[in-house]
JSON list of N, CA and C in Angstrom, two decimals:
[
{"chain": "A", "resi": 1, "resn": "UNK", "atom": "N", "xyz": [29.96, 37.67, 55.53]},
{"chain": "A", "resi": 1, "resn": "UNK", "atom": "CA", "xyz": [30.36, 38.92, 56.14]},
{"chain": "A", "resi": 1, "resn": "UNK", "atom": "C", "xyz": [29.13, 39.52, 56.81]},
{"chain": "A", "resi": 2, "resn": "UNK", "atom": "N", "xyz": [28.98, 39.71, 57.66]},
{"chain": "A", "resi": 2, "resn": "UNK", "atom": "CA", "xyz": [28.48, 40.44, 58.37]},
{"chain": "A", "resi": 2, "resn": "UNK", "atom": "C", "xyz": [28.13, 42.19, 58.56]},
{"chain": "A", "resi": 3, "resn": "UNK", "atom": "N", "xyz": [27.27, 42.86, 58.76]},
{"chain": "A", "resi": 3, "resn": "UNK", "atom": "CA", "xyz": [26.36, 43.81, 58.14]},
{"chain": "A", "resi": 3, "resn": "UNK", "atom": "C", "xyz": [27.46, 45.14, 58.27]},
{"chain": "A", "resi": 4, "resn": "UNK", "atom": "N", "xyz": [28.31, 44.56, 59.56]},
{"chain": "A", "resi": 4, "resn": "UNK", "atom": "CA", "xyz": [29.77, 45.68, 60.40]},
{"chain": "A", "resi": 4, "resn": "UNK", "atom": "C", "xyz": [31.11, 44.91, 59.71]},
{"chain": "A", "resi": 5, "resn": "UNK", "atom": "N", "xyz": [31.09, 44.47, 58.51]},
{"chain": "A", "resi": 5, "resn": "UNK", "atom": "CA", "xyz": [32.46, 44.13, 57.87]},
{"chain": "A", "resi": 5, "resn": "UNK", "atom": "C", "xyz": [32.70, 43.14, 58.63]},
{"chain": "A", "resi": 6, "resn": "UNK", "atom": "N", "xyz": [32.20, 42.03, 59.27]},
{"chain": "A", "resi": 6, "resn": "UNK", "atom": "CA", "xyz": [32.92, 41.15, 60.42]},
{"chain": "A", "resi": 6, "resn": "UNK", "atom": "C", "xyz": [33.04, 40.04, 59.24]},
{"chain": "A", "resi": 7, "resn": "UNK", "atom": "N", "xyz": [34.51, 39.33, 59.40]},
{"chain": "A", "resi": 7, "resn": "UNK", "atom": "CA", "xyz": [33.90, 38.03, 58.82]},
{"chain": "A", "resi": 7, "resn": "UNK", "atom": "C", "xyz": [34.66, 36.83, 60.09]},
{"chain": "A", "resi": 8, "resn": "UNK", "atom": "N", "xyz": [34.06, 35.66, 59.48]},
{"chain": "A", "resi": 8, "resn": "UNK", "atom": "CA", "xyz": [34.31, 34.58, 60.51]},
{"chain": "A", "resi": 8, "resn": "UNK", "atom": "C", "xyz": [35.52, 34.09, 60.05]},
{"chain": "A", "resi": 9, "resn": "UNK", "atom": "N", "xyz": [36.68, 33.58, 60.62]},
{"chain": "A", "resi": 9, "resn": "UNK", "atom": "CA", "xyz": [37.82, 32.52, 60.16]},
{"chain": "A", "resi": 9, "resn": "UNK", "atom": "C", "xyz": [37.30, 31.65, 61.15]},
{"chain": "A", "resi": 10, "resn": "UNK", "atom": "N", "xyz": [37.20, 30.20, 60.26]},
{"chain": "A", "resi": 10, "resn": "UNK", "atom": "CA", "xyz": [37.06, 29.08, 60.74]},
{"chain": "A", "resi": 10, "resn": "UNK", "atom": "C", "xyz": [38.26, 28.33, 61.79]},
{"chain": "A", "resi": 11, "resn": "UNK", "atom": "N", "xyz": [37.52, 27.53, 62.98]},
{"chain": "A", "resi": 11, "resn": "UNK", "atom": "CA", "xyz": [38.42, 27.33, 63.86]},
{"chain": "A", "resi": 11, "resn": "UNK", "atom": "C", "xyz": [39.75, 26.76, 63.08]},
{"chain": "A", "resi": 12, "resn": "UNK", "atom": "N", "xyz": [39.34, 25.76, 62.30]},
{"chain": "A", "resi": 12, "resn": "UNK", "atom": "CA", "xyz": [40.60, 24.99, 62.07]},
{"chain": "A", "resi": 12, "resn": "UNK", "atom": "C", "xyz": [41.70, 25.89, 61.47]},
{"chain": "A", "resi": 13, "resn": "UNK", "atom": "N", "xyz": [41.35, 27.34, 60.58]},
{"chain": "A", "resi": 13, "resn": "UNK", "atom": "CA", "xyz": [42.61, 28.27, 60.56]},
{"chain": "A", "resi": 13, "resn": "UNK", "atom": "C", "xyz": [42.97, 28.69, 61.54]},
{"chain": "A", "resi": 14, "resn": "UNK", "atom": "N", "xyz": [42.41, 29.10, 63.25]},
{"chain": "A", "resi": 14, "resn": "UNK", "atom": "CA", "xyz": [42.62, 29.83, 63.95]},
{"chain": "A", "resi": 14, "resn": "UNK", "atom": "C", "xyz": [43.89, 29.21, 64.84]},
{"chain": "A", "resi": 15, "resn": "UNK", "atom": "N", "xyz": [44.49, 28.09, 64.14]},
{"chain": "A", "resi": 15, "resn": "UNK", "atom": "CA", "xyz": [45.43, 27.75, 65.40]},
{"chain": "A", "resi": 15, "resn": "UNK", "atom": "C", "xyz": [46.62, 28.42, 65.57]},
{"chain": "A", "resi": 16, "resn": "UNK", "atom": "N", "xyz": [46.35, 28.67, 66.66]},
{"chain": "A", "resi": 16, "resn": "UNK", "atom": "CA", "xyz": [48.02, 29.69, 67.09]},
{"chain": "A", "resi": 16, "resn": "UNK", "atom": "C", "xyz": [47.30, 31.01, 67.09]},
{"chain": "A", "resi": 17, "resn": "UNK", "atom": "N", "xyz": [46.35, 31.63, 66.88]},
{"chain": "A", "resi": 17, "resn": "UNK", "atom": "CA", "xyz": [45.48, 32.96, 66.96]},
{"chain": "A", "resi": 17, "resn": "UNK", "atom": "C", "xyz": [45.10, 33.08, 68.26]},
{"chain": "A", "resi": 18, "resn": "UNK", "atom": "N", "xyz": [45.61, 34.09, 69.13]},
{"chain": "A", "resi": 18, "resn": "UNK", "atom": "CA", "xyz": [44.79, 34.37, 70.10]},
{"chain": "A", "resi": 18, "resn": "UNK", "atom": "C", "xyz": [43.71, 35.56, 70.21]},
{"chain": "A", "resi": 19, "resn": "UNK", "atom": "N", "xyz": [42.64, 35.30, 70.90]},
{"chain": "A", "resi": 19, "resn": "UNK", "atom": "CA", "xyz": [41.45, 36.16, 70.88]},
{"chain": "A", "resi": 19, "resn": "UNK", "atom": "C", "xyz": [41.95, 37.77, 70.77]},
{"chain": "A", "resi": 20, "resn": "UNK", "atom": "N", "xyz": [41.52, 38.82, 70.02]},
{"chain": "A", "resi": 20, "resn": "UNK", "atom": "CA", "xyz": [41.86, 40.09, 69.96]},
{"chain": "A", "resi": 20, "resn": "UNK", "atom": "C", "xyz": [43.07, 40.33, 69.46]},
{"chain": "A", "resi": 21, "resn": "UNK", "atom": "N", "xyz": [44.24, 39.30, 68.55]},
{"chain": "A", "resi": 21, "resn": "UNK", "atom": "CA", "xyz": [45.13, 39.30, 68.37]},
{"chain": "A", "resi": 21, "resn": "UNK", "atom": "C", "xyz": [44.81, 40.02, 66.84]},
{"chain": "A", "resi": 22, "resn": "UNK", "atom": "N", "xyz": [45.32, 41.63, 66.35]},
{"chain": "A", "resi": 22, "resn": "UNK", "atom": "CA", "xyz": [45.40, 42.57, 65.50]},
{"chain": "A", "resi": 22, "resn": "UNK", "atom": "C", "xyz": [45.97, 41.86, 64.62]},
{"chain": "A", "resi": 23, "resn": "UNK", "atom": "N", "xyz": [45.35, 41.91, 62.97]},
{"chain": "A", "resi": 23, "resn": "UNK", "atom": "CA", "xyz": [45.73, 40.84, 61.75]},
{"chain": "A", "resi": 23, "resn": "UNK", "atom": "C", "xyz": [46.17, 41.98, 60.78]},
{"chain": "A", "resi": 24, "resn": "UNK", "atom": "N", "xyz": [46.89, 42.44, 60.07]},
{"chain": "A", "resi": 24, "resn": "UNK", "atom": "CA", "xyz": [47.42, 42.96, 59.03]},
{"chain": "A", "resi": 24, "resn": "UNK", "atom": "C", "xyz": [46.70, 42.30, 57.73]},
{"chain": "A", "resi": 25, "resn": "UNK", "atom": "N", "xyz": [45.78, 42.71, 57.16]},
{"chain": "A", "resi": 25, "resn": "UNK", "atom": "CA", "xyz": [44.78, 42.99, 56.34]},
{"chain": "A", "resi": 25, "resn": "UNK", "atom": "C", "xyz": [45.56, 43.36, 54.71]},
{"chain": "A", "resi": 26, "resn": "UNK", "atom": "N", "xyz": [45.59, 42.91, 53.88]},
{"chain": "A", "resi": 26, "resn": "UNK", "atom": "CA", "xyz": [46.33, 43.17, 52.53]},
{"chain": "A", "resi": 26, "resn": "UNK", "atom": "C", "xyz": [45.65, 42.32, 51.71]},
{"chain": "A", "resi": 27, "resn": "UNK", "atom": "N", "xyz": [44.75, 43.70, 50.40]},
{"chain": "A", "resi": 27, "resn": "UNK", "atom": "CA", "xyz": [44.02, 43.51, 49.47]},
{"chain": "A", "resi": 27, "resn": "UNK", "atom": "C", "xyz": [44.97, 43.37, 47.95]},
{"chain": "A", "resi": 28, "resn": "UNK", "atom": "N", "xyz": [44.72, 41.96, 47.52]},
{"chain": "A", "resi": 28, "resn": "UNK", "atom": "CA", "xyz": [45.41, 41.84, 46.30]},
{"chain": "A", "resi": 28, "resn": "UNK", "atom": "C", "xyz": [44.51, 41.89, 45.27]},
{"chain": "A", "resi": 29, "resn": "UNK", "atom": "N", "xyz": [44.13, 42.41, 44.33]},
{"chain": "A", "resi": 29, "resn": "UNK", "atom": "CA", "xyz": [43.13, 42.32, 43.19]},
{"chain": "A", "resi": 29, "resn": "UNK", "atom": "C", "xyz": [41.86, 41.53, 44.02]},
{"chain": "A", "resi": 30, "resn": "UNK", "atom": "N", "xyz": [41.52, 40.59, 43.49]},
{"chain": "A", "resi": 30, "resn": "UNK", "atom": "CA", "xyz": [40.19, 40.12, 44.31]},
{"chain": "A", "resi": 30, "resn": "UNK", "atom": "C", "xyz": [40.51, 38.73, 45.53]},
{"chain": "A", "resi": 31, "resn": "UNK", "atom": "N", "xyz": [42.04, 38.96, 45.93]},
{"chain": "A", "resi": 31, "resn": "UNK", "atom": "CA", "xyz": [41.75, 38.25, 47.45]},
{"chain": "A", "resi": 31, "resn": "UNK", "atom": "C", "xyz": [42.43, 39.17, 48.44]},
{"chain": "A", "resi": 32, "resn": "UNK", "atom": "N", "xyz": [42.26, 38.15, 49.52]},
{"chain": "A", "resi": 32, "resn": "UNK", "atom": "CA", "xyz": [42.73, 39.11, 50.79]},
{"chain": "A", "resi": 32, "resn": "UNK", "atom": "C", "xyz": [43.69, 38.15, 51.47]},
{"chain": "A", "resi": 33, "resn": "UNK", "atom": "N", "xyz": [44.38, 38.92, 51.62]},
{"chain": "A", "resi": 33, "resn": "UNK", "atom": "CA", "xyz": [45.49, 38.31, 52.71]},
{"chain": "A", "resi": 33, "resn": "UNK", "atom": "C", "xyz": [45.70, 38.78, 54.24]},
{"chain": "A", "resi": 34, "resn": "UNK", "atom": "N", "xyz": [45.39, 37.76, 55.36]},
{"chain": "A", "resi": 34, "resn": "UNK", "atom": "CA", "xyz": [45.96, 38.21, 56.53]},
{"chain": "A", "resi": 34, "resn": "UNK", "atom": "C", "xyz": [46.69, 37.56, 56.87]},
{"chain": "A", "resi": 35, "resn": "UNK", "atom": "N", "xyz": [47.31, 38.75, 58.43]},
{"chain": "A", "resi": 35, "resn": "UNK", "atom": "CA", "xyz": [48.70, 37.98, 58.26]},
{"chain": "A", "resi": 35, "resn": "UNK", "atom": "C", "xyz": [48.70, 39.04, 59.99]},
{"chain": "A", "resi": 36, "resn": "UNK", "atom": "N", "xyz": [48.99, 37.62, 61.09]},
{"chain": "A", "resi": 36, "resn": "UNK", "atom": "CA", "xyz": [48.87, 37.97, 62.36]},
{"chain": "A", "resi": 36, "resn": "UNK", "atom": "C", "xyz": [50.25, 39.71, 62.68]},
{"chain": "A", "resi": 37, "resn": "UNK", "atom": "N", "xyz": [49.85, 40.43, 63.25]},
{"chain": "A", "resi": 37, "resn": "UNK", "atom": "CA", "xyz": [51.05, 41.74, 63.10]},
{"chain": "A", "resi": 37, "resn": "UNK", "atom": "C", "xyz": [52.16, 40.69, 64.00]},
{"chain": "A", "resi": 38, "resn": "UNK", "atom": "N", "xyz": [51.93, 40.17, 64.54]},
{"chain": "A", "resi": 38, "resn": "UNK", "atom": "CA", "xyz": [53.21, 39.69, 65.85]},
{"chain": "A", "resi": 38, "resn": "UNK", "atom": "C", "xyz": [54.13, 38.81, 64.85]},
{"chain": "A", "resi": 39, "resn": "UNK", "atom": "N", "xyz": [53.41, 38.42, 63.69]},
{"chain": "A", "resi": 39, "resn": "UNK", "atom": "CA", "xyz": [54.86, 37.31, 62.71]},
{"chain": "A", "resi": 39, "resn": "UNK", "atom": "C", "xyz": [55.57, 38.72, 61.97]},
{"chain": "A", "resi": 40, "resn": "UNK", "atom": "N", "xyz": [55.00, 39.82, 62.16]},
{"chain": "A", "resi": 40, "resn": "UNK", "atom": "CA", "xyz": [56.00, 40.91, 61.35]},
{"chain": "A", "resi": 40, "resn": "UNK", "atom": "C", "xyz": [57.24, 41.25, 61.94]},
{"chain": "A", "resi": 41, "resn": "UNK", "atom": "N", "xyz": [57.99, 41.67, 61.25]},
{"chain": "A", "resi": 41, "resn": "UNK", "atom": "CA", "xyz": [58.95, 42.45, 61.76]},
{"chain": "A", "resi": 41, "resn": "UNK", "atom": "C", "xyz": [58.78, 43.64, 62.52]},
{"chain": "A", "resi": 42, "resn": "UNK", "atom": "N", "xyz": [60.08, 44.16, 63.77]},
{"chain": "A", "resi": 42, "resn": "UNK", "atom": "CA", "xyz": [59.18, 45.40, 64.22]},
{"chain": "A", "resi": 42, "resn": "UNK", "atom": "C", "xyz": [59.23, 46.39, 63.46]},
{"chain": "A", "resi": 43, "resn": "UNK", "atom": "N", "xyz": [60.05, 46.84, 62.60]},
{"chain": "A", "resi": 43, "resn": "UNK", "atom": "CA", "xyz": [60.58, 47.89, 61.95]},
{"chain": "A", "resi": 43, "resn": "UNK", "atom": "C", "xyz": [59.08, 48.15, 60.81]},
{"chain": "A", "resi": 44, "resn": "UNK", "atom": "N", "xyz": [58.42, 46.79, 60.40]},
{"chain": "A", "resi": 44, "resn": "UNK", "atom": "CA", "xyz": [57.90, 46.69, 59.50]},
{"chain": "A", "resi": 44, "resn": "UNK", "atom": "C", "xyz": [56.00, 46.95, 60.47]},
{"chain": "A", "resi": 45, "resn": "UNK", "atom": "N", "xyz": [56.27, 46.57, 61.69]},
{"chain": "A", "resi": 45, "resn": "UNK", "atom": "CA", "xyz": [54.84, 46.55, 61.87]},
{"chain": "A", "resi": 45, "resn": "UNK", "atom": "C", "xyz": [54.69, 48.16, 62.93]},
{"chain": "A", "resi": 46, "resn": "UNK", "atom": "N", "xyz": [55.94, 48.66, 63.33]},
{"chain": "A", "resi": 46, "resn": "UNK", "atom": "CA", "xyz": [56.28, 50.17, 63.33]},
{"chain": "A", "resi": 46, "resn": "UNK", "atom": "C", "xyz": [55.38, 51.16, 62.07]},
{"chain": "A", "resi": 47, "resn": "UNK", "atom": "N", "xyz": [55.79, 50.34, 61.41]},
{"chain": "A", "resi": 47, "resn": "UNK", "atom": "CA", "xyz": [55.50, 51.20, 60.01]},
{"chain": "A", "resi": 47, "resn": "UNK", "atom": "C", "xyz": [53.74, 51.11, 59.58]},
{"chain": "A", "resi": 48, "resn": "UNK", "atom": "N", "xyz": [53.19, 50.38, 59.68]},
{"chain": "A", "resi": 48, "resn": "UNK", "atom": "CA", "xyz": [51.67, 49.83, 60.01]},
{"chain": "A", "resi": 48, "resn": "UNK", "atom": "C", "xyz": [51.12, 50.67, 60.84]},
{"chain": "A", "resi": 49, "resn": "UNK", "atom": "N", "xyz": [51.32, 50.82, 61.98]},
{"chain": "A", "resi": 49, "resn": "UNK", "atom": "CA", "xyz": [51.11, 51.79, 63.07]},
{"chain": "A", "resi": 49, "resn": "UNK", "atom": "C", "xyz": [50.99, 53.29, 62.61]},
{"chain": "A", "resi": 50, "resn": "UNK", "atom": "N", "xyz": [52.42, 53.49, 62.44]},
{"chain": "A", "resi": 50, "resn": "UNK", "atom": "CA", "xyz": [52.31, 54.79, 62.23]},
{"chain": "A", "resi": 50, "resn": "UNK", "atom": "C", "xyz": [51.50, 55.33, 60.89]},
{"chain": "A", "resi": 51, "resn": "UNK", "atom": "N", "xyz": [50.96, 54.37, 59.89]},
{"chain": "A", "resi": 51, "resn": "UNK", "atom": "CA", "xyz": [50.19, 55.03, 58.85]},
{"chain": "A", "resi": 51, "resn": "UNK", "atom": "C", "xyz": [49.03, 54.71, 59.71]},
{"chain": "A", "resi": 52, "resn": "UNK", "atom": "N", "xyz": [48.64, 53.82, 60.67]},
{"chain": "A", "resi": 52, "resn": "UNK", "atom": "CA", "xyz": [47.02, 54.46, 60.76]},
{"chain": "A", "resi": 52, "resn": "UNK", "atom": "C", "xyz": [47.12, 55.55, 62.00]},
{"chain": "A", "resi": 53, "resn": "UNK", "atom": "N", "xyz": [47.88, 55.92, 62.43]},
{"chain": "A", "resi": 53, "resn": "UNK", "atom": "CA", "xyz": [47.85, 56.99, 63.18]},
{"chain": "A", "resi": 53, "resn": "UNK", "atom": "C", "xyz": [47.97, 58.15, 62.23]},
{"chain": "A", "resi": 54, "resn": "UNK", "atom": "N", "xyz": [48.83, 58.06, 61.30]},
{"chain": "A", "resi": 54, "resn": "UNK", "atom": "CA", "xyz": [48.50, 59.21, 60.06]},
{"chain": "A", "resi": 54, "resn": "UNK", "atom": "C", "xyz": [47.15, 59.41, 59.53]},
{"chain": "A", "resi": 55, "resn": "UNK", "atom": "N", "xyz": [46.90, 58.16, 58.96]},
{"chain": "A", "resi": 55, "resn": "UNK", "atom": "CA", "xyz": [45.15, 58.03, 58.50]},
{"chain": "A", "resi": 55, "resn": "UNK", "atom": "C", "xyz": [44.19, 58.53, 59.25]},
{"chain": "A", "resi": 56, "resn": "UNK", "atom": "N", "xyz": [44.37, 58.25, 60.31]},
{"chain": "A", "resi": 56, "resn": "UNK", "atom": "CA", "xyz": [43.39, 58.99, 61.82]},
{"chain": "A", "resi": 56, "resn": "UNK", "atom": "C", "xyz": [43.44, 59.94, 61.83]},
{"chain": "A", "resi": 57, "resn": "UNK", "atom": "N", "xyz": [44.03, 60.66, 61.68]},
{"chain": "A", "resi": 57, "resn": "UNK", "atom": "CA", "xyz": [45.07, 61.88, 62.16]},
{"chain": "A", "resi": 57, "resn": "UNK", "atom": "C", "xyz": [44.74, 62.81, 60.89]},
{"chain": "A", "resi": 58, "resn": "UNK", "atom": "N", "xyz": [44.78, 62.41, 59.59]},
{"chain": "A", "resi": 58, "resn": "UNK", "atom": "CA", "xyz": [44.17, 62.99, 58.67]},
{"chain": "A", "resi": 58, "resn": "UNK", "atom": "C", "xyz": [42.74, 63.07, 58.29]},
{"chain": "A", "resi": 59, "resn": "UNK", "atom": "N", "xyz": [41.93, 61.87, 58.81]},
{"chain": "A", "resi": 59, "resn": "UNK", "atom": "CA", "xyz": [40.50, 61.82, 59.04]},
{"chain": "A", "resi": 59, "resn": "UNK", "atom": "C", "xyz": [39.82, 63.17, 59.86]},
{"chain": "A", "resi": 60, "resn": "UNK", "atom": "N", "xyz": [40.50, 63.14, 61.56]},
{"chain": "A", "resi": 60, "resn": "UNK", "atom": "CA", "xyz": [40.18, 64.19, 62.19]},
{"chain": "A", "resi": 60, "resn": "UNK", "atom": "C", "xyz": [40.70, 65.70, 61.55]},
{"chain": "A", "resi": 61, "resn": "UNK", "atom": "N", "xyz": [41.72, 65.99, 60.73]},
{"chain": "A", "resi": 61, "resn": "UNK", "atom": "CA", "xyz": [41.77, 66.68, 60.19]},
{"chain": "A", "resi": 61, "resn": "UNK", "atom": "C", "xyz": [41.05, 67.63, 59.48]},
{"chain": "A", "resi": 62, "resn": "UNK", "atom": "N", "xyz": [40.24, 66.44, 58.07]},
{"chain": "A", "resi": 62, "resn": "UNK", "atom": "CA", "xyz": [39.19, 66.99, 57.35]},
{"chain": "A", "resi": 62, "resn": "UNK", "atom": "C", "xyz": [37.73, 67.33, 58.03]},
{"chain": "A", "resi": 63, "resn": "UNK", "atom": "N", "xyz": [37.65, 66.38, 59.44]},
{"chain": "A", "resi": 63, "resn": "UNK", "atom": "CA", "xyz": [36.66, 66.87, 60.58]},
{"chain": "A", "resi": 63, "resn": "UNK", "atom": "C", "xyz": [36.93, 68.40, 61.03]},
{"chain": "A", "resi": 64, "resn": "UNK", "atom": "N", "xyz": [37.86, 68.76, 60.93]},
{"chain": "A", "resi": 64, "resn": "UNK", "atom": "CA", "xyz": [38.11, 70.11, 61.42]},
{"chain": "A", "resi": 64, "resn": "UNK", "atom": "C", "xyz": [38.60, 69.86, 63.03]},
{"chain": "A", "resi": 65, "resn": "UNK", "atom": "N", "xyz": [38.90, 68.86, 63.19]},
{"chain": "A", "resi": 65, "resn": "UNK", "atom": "CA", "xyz": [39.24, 68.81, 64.92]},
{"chain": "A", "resi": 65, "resn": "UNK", "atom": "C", "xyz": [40.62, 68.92, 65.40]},
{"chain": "A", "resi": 66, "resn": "UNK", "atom": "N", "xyz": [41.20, 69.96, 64.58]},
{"chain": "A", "resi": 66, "resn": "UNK", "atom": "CA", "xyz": [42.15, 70.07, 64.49]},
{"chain": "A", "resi": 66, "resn": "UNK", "atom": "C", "xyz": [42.37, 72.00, 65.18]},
{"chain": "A", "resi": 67, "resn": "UNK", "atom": "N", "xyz": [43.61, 72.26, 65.89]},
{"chain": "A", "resi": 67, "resn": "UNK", "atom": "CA", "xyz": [43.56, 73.72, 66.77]},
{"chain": "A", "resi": 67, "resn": "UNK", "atom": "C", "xyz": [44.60, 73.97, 65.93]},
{"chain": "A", "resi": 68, "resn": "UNK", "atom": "N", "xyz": [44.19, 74.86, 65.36]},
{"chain": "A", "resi": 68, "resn": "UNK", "atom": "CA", "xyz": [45.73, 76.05, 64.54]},
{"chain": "A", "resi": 68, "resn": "UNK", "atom": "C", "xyz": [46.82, 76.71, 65.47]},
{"chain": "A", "resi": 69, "resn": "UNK", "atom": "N", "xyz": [48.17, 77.03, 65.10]},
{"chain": "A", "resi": 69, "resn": "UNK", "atom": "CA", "xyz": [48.71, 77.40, 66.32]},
{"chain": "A", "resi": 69, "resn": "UNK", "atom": "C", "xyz": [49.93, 77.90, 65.62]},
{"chain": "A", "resi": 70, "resn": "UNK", "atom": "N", "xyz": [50.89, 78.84, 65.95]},
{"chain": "A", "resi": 70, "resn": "UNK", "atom": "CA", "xyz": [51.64, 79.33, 65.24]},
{"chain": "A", "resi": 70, "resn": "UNK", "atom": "C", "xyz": [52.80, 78.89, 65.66]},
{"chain": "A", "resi": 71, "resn": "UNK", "atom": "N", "xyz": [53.72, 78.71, 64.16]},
{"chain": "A", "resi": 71, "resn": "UNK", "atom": "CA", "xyz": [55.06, 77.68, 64.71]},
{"chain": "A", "resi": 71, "resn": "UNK", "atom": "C", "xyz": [55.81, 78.28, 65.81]},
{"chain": "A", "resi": 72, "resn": "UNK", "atom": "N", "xyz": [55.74, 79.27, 66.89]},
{"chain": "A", "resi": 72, "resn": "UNK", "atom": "CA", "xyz": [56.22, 79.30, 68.04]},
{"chain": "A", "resi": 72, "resn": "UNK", "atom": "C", "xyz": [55.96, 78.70, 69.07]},
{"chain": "A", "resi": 73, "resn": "UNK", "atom": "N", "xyz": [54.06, 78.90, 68.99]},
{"chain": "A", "resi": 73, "resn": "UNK", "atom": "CA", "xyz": [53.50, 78.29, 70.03]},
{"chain": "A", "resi": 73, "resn": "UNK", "atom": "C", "xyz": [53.24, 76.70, 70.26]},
{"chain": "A", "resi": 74, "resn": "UNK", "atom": "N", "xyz": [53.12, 75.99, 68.63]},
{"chain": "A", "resi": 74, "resn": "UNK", "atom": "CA", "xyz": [53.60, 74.31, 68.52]},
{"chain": "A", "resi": 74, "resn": "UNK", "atom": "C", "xyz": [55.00, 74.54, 69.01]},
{"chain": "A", "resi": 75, "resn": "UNK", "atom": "N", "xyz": [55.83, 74.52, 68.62]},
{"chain": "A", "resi": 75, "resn": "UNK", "atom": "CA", "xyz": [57.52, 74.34, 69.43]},
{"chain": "A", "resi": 75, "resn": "UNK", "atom": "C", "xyz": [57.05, 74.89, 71.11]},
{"chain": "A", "resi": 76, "resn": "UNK", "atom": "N", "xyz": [56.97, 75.62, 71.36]},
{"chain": "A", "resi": 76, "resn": "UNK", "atom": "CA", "xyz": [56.88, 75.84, 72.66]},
{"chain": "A", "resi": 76, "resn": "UNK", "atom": "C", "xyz": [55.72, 74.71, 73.43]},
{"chain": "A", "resi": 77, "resn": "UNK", "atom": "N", "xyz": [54.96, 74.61, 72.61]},
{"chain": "A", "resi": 77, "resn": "UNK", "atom": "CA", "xyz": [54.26, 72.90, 73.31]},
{"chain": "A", "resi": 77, "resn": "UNK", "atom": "C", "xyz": [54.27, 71.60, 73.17]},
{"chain": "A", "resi": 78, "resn": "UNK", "atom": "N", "xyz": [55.83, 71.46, 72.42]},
{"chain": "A", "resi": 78, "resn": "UNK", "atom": "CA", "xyz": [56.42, 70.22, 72.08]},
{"chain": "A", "resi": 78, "resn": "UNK", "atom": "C", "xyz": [57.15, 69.49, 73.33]},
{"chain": "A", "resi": 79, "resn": "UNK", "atom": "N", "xyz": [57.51, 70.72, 74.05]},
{"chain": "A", "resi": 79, "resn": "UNK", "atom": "CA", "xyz": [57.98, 70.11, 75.34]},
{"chain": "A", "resi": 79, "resn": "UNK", "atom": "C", "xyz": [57.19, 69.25, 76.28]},
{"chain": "A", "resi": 80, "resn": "UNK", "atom": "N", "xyz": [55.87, 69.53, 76.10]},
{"chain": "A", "resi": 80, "resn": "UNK", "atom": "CA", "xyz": [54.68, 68.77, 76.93]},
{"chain": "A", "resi": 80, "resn": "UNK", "atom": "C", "xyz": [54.42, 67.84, 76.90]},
{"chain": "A", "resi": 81, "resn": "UNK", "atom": "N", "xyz": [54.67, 67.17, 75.07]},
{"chain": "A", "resi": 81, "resn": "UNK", "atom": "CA", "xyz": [54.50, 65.71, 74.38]},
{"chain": "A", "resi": 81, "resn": "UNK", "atom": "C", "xyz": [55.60, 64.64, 75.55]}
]
């Protein structure tokens, strides 16, 4: 592993992997499992997504980068989304 969390998969696992292709990452006691997102289901890799956009989203949170706004003025700028 490498000093930035990188690790290497050896060519001979990489077949059928294309370059930059996003791996679904799942820690079992002391191994790891990946698992390419495109063999998921969508419903299931929907769901992947939207927790790290939560996770993010709660990160910038505790950053404070977050604008307060009163539930009129969020509804009234929901239309913009």
């Amino acid at each position: 592993m490498s000093s930035k969390g990188q690790i290497v998969i050896p060519a001979s696992m990489r077949k059928g992997l294309s370059e930059g292709e996003k791996m679904l990452v799942i820690k079992e006691g002391e191994r790891f499992i990946l698992k390419p997102l495109s063999d998921l289901e969508e419903s299931i890799r929907e769901d992947i997504i939207f927790a790290e956009k939560t996770e993010k989203a709660f990160a910038d949170y505790e950053k404070g980068n977050f604008i307060k706004k009163s539930d009129v003025d969020f509804i009234n700028n929901l239309s913009s989304w």
